[in-house]
PDB file of C-alpha atoms in Angstrom:
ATOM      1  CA  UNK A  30      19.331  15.044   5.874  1.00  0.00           C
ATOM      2  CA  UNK A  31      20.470  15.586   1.864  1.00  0.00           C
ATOM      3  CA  UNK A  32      17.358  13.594   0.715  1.00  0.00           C
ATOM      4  CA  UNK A  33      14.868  11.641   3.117  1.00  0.00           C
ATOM      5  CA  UNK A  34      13.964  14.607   5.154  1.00  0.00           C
ATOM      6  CA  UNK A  35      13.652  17.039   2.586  1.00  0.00           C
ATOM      7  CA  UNK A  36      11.489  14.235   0.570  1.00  0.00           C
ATOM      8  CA  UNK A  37       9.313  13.477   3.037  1.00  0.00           C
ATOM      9  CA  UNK A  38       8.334  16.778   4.852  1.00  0.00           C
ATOM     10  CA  UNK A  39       7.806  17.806   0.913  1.00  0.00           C
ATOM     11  CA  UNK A  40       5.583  15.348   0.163  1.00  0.00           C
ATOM     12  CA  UNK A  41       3.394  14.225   3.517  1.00  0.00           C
ATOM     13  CA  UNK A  42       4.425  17.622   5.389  1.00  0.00           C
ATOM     14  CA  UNK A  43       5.839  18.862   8.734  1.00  0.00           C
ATOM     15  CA  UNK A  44       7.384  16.507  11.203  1.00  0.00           C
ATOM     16  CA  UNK A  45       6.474  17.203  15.346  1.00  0.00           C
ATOM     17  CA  UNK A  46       9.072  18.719  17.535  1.00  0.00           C
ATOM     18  CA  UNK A  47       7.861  17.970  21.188  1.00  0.00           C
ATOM     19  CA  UNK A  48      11.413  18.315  22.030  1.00  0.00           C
ATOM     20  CA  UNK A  49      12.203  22.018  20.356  1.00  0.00           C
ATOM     21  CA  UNK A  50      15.621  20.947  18.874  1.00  0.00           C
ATOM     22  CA  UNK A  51      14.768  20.905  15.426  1.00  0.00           C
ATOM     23  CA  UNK A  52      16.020  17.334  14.950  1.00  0.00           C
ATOM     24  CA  UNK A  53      15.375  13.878  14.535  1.00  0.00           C
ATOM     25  CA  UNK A  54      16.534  11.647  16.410  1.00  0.00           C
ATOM     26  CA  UNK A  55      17.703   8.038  14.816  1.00  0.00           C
ATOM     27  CA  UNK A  56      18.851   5.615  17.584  1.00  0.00           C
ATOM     28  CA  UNK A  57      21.148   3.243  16.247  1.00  0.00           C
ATOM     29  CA  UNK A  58      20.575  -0.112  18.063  1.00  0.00           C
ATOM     30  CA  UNK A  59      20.783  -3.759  18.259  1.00  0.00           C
ATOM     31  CA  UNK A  60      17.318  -3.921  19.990  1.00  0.00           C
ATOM     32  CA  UNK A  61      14.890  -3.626  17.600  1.00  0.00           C
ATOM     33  CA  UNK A  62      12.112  -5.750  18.586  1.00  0.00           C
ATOM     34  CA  UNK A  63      10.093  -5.353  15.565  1.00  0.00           C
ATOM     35  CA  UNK A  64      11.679  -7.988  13.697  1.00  0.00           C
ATOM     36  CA  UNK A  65      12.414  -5.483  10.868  1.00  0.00           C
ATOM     37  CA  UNK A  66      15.298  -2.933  10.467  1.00  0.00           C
ATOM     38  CA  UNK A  67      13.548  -0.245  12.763  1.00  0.00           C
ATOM     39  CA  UNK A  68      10.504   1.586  13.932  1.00  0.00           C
ATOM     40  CA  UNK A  69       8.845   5.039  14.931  1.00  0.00           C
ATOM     41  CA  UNK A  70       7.290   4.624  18.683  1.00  0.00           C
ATOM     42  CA  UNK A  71       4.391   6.813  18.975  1.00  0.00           C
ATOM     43  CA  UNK A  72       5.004   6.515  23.369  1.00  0.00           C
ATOM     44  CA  UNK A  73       8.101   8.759  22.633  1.00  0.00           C
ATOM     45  CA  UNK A  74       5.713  11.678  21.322  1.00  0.00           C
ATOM     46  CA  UNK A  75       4.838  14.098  24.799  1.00  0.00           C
ATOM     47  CA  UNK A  76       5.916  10.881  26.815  1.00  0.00           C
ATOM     48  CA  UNK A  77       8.450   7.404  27.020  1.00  0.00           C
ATOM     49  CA  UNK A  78      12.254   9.276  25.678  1.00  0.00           C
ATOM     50  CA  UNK A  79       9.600  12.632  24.868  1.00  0.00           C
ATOM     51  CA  UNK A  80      11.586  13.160  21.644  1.00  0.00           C
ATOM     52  CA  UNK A  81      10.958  12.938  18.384  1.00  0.00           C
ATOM     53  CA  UNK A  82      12.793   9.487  17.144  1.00  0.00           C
ATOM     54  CA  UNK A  83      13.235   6.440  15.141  1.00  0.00           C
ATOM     55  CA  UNK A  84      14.862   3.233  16.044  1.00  0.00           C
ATOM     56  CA  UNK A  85      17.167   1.594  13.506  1.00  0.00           C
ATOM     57  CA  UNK A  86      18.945  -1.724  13.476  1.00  0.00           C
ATOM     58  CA  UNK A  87      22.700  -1.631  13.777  1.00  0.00           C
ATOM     59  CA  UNK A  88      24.504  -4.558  12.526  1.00  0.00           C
ATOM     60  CA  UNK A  89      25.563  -8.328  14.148  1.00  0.00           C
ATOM     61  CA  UNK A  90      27.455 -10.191  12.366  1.00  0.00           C
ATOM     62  CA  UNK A  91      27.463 -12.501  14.644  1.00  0.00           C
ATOM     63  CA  UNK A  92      23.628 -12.890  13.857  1.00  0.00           C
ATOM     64  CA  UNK A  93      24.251 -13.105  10.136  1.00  0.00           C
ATOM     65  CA  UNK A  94      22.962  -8.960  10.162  1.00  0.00           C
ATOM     66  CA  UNK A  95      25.976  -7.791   7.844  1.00  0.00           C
ATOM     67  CA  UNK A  96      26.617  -3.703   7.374  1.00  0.00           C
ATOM     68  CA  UNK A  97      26.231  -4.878   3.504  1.00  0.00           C
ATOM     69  CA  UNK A  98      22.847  -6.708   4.188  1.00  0.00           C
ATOM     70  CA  UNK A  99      21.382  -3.298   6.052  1.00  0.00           C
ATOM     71  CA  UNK A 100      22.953  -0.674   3.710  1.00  0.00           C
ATOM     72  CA  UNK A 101      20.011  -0.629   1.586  1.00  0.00           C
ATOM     73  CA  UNK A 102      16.649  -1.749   3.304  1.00  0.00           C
ATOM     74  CA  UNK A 103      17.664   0.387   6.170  1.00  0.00           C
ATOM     75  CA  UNK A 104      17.490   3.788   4.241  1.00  0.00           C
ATOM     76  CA  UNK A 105      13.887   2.262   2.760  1.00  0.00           C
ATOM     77  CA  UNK A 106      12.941   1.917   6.539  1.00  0.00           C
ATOM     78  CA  UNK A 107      13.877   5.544   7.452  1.00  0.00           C
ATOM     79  CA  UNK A 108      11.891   7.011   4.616  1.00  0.00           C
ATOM     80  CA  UNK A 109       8.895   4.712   5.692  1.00  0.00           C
ATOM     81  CA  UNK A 110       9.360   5.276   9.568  1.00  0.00           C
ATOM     82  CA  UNK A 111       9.616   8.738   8.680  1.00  0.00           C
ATOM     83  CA  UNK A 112       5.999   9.014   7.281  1.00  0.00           C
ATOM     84  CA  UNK A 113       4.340   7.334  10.220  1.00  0.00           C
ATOM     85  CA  UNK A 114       5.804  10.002  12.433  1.00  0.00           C
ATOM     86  CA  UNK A 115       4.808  12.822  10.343  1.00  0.00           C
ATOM     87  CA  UNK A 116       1.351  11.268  10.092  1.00  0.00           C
ATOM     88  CA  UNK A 117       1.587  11.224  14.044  1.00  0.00           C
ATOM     89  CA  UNK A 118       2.148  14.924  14.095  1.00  0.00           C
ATOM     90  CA  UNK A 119      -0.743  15.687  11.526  1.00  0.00           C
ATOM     91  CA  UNK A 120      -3.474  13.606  12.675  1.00  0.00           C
ATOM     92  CA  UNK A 121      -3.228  13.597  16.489  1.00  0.00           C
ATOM     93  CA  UNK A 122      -0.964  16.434  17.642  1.00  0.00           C
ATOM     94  CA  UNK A 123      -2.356  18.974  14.891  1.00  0.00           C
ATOM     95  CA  UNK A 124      -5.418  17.565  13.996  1.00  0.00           C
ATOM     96  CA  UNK A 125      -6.623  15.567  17.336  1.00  0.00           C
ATOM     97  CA  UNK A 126      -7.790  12.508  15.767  1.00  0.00           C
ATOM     98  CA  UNK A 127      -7.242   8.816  16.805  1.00  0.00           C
ATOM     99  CA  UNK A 128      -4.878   8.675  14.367  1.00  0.00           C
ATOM    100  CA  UNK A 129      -4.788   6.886  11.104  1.00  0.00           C
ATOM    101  CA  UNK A 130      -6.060   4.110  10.187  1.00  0.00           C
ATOM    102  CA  UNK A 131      -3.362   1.269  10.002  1.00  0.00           C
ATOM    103  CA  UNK A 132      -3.874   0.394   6.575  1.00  0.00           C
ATOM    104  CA  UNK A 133      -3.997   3.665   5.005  1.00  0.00           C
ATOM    105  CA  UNK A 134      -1.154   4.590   7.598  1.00  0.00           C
ATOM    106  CA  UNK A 135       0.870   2.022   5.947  1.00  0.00           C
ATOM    107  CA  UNK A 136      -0.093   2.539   2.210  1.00  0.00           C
ATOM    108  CA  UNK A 137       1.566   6.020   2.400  1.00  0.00           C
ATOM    109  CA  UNK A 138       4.439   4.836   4.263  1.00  0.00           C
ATOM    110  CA  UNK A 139       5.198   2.253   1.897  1.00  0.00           C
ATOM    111  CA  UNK A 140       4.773   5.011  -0.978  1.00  0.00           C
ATOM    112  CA  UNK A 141       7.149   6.681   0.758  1.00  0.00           C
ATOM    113  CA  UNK A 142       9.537   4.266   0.223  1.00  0.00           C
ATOM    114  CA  UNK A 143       8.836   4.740  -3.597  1.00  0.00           C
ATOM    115  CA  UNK A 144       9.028   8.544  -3.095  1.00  0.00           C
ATOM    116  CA  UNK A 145      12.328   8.365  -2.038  1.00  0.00           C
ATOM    117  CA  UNK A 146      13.874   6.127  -4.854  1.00  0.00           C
ATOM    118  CA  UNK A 147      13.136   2.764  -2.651  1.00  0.00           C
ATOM    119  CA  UNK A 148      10.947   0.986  -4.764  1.00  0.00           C
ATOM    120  CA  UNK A 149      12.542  -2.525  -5.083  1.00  0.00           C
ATOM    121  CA  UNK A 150      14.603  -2.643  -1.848  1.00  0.00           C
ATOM    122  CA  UNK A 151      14.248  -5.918   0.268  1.00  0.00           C
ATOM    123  CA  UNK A 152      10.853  -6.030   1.558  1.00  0.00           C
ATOM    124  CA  UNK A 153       9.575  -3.373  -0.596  1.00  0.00           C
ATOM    125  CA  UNK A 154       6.350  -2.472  -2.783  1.00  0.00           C
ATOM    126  CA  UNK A 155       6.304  -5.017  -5.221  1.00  0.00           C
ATOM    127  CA  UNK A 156       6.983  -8.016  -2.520  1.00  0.00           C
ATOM    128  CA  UNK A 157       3.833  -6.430  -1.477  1.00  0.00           C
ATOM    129  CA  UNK A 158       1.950  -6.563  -4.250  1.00  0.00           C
ATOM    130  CA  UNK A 159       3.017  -9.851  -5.369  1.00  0.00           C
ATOM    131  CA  UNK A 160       1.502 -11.386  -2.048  1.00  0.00           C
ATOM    132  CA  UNK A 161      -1.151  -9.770  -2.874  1.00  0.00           C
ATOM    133  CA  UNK A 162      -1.807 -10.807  -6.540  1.00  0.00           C
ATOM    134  CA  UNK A 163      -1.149 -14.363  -5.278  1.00  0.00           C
ATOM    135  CA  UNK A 164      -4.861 -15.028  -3.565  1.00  0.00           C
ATOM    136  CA  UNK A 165      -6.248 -11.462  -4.175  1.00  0.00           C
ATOM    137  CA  UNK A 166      -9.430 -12.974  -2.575  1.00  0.00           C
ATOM    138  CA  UNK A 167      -7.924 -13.644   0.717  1.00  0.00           C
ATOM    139  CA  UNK A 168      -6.809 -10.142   1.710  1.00  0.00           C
ATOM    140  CA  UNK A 169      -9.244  -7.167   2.556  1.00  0.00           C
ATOM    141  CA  UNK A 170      -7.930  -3.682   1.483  1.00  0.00           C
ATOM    142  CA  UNK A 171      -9.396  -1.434   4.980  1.00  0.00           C
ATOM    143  CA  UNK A 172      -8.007  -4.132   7.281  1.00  0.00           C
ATOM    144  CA  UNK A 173      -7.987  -2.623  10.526  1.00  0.00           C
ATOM    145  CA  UNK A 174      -7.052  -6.030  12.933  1.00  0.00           C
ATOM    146  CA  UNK A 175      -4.461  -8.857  13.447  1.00  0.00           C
ATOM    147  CA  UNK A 176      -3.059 -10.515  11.434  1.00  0.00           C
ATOM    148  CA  UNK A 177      -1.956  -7.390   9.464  1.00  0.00           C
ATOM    149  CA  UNK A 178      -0.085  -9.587   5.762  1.00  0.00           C
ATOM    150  CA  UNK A 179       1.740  -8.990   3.506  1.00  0.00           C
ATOM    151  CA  UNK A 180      -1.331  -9.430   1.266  1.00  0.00           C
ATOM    152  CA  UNK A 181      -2.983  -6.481   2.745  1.00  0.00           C
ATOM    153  CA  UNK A 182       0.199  -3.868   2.601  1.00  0.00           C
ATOM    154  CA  UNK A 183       0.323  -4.819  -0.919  1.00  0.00           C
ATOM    155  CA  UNK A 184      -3.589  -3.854  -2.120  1.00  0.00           C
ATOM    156  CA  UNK A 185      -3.421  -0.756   0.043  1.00  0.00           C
ATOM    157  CA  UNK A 186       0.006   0.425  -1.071  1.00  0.00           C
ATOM    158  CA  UNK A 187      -1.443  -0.382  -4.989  1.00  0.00           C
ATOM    159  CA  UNK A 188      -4.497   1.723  -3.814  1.00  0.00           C
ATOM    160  CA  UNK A 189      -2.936   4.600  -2.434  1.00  0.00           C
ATOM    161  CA  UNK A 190      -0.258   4.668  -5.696  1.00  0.00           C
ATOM    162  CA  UNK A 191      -3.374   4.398  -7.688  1.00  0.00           C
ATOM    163  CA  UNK A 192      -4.879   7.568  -6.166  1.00  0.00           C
ATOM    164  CA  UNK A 193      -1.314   9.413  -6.333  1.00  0.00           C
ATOM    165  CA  UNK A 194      -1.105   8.924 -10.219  1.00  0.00           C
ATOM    166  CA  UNK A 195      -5.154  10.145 -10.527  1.00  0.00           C
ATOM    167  CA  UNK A 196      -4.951  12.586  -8.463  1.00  0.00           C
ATOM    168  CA  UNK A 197      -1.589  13.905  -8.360  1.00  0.00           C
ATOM    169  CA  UNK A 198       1.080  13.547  -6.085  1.00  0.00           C
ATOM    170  CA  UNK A 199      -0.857  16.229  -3.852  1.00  0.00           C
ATOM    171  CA  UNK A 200      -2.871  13.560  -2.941  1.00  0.00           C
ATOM    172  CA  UNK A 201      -0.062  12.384  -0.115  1.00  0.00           C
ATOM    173  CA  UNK A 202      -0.665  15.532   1.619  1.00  0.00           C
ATOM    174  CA  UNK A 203      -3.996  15.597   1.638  1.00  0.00           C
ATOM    175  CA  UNK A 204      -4.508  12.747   3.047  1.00  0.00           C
ATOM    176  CA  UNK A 205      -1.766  12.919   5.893  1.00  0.00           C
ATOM    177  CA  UNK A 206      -2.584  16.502   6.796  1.00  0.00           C
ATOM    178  CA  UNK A 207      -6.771  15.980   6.476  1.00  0.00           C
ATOM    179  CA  UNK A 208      -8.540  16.005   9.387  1.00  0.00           C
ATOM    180  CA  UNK A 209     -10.662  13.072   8.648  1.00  0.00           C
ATOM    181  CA  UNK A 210      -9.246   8.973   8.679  1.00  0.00           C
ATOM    182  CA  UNK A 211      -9.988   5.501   6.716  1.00  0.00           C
ATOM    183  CA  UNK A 212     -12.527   5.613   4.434  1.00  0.00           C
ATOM    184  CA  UNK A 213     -13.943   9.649   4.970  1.00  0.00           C
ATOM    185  CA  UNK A 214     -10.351  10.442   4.535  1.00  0.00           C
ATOM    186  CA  UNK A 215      -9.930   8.869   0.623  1.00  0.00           C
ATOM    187  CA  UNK A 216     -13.382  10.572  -0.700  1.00  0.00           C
ATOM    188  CA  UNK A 217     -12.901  14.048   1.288  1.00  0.00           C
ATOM    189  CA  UNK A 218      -9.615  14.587  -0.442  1.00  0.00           C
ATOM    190  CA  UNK A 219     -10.798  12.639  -3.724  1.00  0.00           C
ATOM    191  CA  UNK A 220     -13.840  14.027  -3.770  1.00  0.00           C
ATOM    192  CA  UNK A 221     -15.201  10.770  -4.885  1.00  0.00           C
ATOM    193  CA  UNK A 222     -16.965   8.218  -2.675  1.00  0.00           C
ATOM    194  CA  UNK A 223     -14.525   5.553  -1.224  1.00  0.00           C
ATOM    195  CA  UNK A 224     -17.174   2.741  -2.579  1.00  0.00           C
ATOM    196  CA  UNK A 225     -16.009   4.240  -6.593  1.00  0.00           C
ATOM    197  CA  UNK A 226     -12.988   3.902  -5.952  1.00  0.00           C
ATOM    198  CA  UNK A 227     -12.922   0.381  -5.248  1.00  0.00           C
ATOM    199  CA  UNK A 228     -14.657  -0.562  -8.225  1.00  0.00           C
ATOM    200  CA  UNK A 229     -11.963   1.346 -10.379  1.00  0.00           C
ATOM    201  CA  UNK A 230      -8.986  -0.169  -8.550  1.00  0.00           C
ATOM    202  CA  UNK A 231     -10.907  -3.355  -9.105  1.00  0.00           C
ATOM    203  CA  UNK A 232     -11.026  -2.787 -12.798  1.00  0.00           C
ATOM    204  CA  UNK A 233      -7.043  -1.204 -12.901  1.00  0.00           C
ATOM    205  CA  UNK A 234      -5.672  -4.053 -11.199  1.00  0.00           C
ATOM    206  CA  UNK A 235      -6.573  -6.388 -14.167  1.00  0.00           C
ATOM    207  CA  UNK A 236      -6.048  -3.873 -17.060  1.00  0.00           C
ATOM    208  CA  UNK A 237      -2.863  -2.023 -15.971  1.00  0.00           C
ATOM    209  CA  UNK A 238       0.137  -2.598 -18.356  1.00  0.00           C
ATOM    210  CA  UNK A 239      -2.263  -4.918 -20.520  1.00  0.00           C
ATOM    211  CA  UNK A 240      -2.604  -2.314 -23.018  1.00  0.00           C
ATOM    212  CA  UNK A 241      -6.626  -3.263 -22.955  1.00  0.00           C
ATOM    213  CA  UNK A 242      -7.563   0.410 -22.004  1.00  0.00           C
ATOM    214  CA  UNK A 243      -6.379   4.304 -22.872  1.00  0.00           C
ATOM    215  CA  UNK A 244      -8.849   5.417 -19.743  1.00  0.00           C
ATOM    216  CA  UNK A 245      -6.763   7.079 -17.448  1.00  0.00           C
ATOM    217  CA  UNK A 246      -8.866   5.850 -14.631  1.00  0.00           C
ATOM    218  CA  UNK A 247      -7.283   1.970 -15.082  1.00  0.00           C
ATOM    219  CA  UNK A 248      -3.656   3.105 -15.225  1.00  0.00           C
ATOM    220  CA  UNK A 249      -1.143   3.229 -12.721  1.00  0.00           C
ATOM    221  CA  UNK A 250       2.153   4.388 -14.604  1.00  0.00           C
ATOM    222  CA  UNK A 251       3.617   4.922 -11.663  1.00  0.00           C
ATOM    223  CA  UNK A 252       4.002   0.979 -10.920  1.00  0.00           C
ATOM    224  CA  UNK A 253       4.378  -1.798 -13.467  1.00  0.00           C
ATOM    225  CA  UNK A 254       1.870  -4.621 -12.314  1.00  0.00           C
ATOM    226  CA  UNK A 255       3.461  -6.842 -15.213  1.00  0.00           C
ATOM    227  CA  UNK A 256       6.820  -6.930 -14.943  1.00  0.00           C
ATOM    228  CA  UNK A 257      10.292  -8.247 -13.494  1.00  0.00           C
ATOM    229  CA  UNK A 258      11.471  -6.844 -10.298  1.00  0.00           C
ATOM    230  CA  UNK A 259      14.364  -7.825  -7.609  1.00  0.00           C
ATOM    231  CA  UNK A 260      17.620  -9.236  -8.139  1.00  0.00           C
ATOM    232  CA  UNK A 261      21.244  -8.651  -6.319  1.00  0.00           C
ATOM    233  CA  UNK A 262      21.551  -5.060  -7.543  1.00  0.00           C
ATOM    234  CA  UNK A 263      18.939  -4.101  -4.948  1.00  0.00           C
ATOM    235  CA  UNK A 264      18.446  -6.942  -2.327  1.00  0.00           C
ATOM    236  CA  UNK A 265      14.728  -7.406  -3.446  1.00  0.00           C
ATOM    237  CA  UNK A 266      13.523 -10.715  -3.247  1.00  0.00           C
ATOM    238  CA  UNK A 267      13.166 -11.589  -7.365  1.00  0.00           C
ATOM    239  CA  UNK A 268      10.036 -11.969  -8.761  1.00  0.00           C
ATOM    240  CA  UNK A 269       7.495 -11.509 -11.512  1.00  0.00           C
ATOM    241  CA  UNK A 270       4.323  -9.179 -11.275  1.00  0.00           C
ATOM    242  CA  UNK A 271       1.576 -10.755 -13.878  1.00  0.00           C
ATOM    243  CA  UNK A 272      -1.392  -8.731 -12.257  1.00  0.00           C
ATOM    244  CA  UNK A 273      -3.755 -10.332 -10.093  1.00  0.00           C
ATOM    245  CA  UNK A 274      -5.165 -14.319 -10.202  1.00  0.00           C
ATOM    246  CA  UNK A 275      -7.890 -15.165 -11.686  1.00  0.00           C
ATOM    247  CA  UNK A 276     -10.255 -17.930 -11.890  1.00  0.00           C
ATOM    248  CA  UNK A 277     -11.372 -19.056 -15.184  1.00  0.00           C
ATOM    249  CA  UNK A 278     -15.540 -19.907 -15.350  1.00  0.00           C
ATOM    250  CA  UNK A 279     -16.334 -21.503 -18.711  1.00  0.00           C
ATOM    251  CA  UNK A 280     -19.833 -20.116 -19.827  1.00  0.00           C
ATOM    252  CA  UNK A 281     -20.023 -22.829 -22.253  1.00  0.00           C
ATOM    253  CA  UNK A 282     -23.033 -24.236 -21.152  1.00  0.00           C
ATOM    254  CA  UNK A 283     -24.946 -20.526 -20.923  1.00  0.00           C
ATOM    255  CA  UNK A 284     -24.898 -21.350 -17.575  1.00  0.00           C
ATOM    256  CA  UNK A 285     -21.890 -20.922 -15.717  1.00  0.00           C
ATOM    257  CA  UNK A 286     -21.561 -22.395 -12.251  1.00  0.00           C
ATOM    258  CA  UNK A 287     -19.136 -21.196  -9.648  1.00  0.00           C
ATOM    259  CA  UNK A 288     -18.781 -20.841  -5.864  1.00  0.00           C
ATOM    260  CA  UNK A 289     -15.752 -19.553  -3.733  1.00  0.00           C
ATOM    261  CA  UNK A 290     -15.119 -17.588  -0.291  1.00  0.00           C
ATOM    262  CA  UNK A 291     -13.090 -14.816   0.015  1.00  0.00           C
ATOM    263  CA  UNK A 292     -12.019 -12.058   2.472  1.00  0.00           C
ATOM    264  CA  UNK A 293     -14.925  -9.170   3.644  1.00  0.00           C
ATOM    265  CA  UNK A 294     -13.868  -6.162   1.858  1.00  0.00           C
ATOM    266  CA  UNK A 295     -11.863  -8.332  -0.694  1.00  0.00           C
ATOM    267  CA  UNK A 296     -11.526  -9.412  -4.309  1.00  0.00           C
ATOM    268  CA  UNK A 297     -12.702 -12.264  -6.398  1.00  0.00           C
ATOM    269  CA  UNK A 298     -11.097 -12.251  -9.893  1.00  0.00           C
ATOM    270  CA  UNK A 299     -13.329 -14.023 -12.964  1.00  0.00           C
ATOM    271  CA  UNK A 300     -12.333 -14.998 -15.936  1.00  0.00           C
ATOM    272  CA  UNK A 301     -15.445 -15.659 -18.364  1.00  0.00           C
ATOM    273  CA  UNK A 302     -14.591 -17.238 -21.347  1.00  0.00           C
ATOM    274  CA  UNK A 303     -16.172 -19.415 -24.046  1.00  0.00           C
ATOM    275  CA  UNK A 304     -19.558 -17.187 -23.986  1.00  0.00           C
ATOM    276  CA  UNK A 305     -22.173 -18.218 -26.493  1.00  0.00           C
ATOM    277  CA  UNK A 306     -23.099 -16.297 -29.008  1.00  0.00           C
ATOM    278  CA  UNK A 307     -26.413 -15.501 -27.844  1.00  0.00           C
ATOM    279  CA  UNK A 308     -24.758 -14.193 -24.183  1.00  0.00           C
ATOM    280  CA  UNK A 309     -24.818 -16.338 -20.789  1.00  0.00           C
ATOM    281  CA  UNK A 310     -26.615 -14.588 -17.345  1.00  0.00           C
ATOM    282  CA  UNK A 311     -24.655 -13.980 -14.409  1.00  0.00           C
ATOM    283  CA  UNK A 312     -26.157 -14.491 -11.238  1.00  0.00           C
ATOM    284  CA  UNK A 313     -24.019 -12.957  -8.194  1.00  0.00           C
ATOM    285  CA  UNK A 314     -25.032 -14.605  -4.577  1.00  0.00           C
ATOM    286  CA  UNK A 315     -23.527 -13.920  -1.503  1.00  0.00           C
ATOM    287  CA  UNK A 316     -23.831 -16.184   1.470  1.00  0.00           C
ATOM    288  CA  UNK A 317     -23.470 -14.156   5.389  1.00  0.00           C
ATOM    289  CA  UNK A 318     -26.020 -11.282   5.043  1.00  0.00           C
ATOM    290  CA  UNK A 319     -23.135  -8.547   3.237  1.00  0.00           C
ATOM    291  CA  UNK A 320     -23.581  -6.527   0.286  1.00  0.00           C
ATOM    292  CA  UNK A 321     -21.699  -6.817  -3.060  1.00  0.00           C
ATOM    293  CA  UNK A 322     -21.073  -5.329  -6.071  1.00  0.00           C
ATOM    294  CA  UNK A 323     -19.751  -7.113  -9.316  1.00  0.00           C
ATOM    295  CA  UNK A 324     -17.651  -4.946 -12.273  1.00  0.00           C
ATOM    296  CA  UNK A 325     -17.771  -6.481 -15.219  1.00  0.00           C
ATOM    297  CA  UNK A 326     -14.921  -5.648 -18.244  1.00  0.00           C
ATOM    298  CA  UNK A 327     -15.233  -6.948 -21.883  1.00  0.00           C
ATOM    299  CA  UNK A 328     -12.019  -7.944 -23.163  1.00  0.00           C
ATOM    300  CA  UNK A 329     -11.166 -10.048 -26.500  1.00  0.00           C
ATOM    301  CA  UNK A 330      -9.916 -13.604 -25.897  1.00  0.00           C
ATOM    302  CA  UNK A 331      -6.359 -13.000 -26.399  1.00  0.00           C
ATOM    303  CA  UNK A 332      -6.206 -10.663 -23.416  1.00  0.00           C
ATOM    304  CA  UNK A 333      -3.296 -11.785 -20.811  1.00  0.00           C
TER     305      UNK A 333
END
């Protein structure tokens, strides 16, 4: 009440109240069937319990599910369940869309795990993002089907931070209280196309916290992509963010060679290195009828 709620109605905006008691209801349960430590139920909204509610996990001990072990990811949970019912409100009860689109649905509610001083809890962010910078290839950033990874929270979370720290934390609102979703929603409250975008958080996820760049369009100093995170004083999962993989292409032969698949909508990072002096041509070909775009970034040979 002292600090979730306040955060998020602040910073996404006004929670529904199809019940009229001016509350919100957090069930306290050992049937969560989510696997996780709780969830908001869209059903319950004008129908199912026809309150406004979240489920959270109680604990079993029994089940190795300790008070101690929920203490902290359970708080993280409420601040992220929190968003997807305020979303809920803004894009189908006030602004009769479908409602959000999943990923961008759970980019912001994983920010709002951040917002409320959740970053490196057990499951978090940077768990995320790790995934993600493991086979950057292999996860599309708009995925809208099964199987929904880890991989894929962590590039839309990182997308949706990167906006936040362009933009302005006003960008949160905007997007959960526009009336358009996906794609339209990102360049209507930008005001740049979605396709941009990508190509900047392309070019930020390599030269954030490399110190390769002053641009203010490859930054996210809101999240360190290159550091240590996790550990027992928060239940994270420890780990080490480096930025994303890359593969390295020698060009020593002014005629670099090199074939890979990766995920529609995804990633391939290139590393070019031993160039000739006189340059090397890069040819891009993509097999299965899409379109593609390649961003190329000059940096000296010492880069990380």
């Amino acid at each position: 009440e002292q600090h979730i709620y306040p955060t998020d109605t602040t910073v996404f905006g006004a929670p529904s109240d199809v019940d009229n008691n001016q509350r919100i209801i957090i069930l306290l349960t050992p049937s969560i069937i989510s696997g996780g430590y709780g969830y908001f139920y869209s059903g319950d909204i004008g129908g199912g319990n026809n309150a406004d509610m979240i489920y959270c996990l109680t604990p079993q001990p029994a089940n190795g599910i300790t008070y101690a072990s929920l203490r902290v990811g359970l708080f993280a949970t409420l601040a992220h369940e929190f968003q997807h019912l305020i979303n809920y409100n803004n894009k189908v009860l006030l602004q009769h869309t479908g409602g959000e689109e999943v990923w961008l649905n759970e980019a912001l509610s994983f920010n709002a795990e951040q917002a409320n001083g959740f970053l490196d809890d057990p499951g978090g962010p940077p768990e995320r993002v790790f995934a993600y910078f493991s086979s950057p290839e292999s996860f599309t950033l708009r995925q809208l089907s099964e199987p929904y990874q880890n991989g894929h929270v962590g590039v839309s979370y990182l997308f949706v931070r990167y906006l936040a720290d362009r933009f302005g934390t006003g960008e949160y609102g905007k997007l959960v209280q526009s009336p358009q979703v996906g794609e339209a929603n990102v360049t209507a409250t930008t005001g740049i196309a979605y396709t941009t975008l990508l190509q900047d958080i392309a070019a930020t996820m390599y030269l954030a916290g490399t110190g390769l760049s002053s641009d203010a369009r490859y930054a996210v100093p809101s999240f360190n992509t290159r550091t240590h995170y996790g550990g027992t004083a928060t239940g994270g999962a420890a780990l080490t963010l480096n930025g994303p993989l890359y593969t390295t292409v020698d060009a020593s032969s002014g005629a670099p060679s090199f074939s890979a698949p990766f995920a529609t909508g995804g990633l391939r990072f290139l590393r070019v290195t031993k160039v000739p002096a006189g340059g090397t041509t890069l040819n891009l070909s993509v097999v299965g009828g899409t379109s593609d775009w390649v961003s190329v970034v000059r940096v000296p040979t010492s880069a990380p």
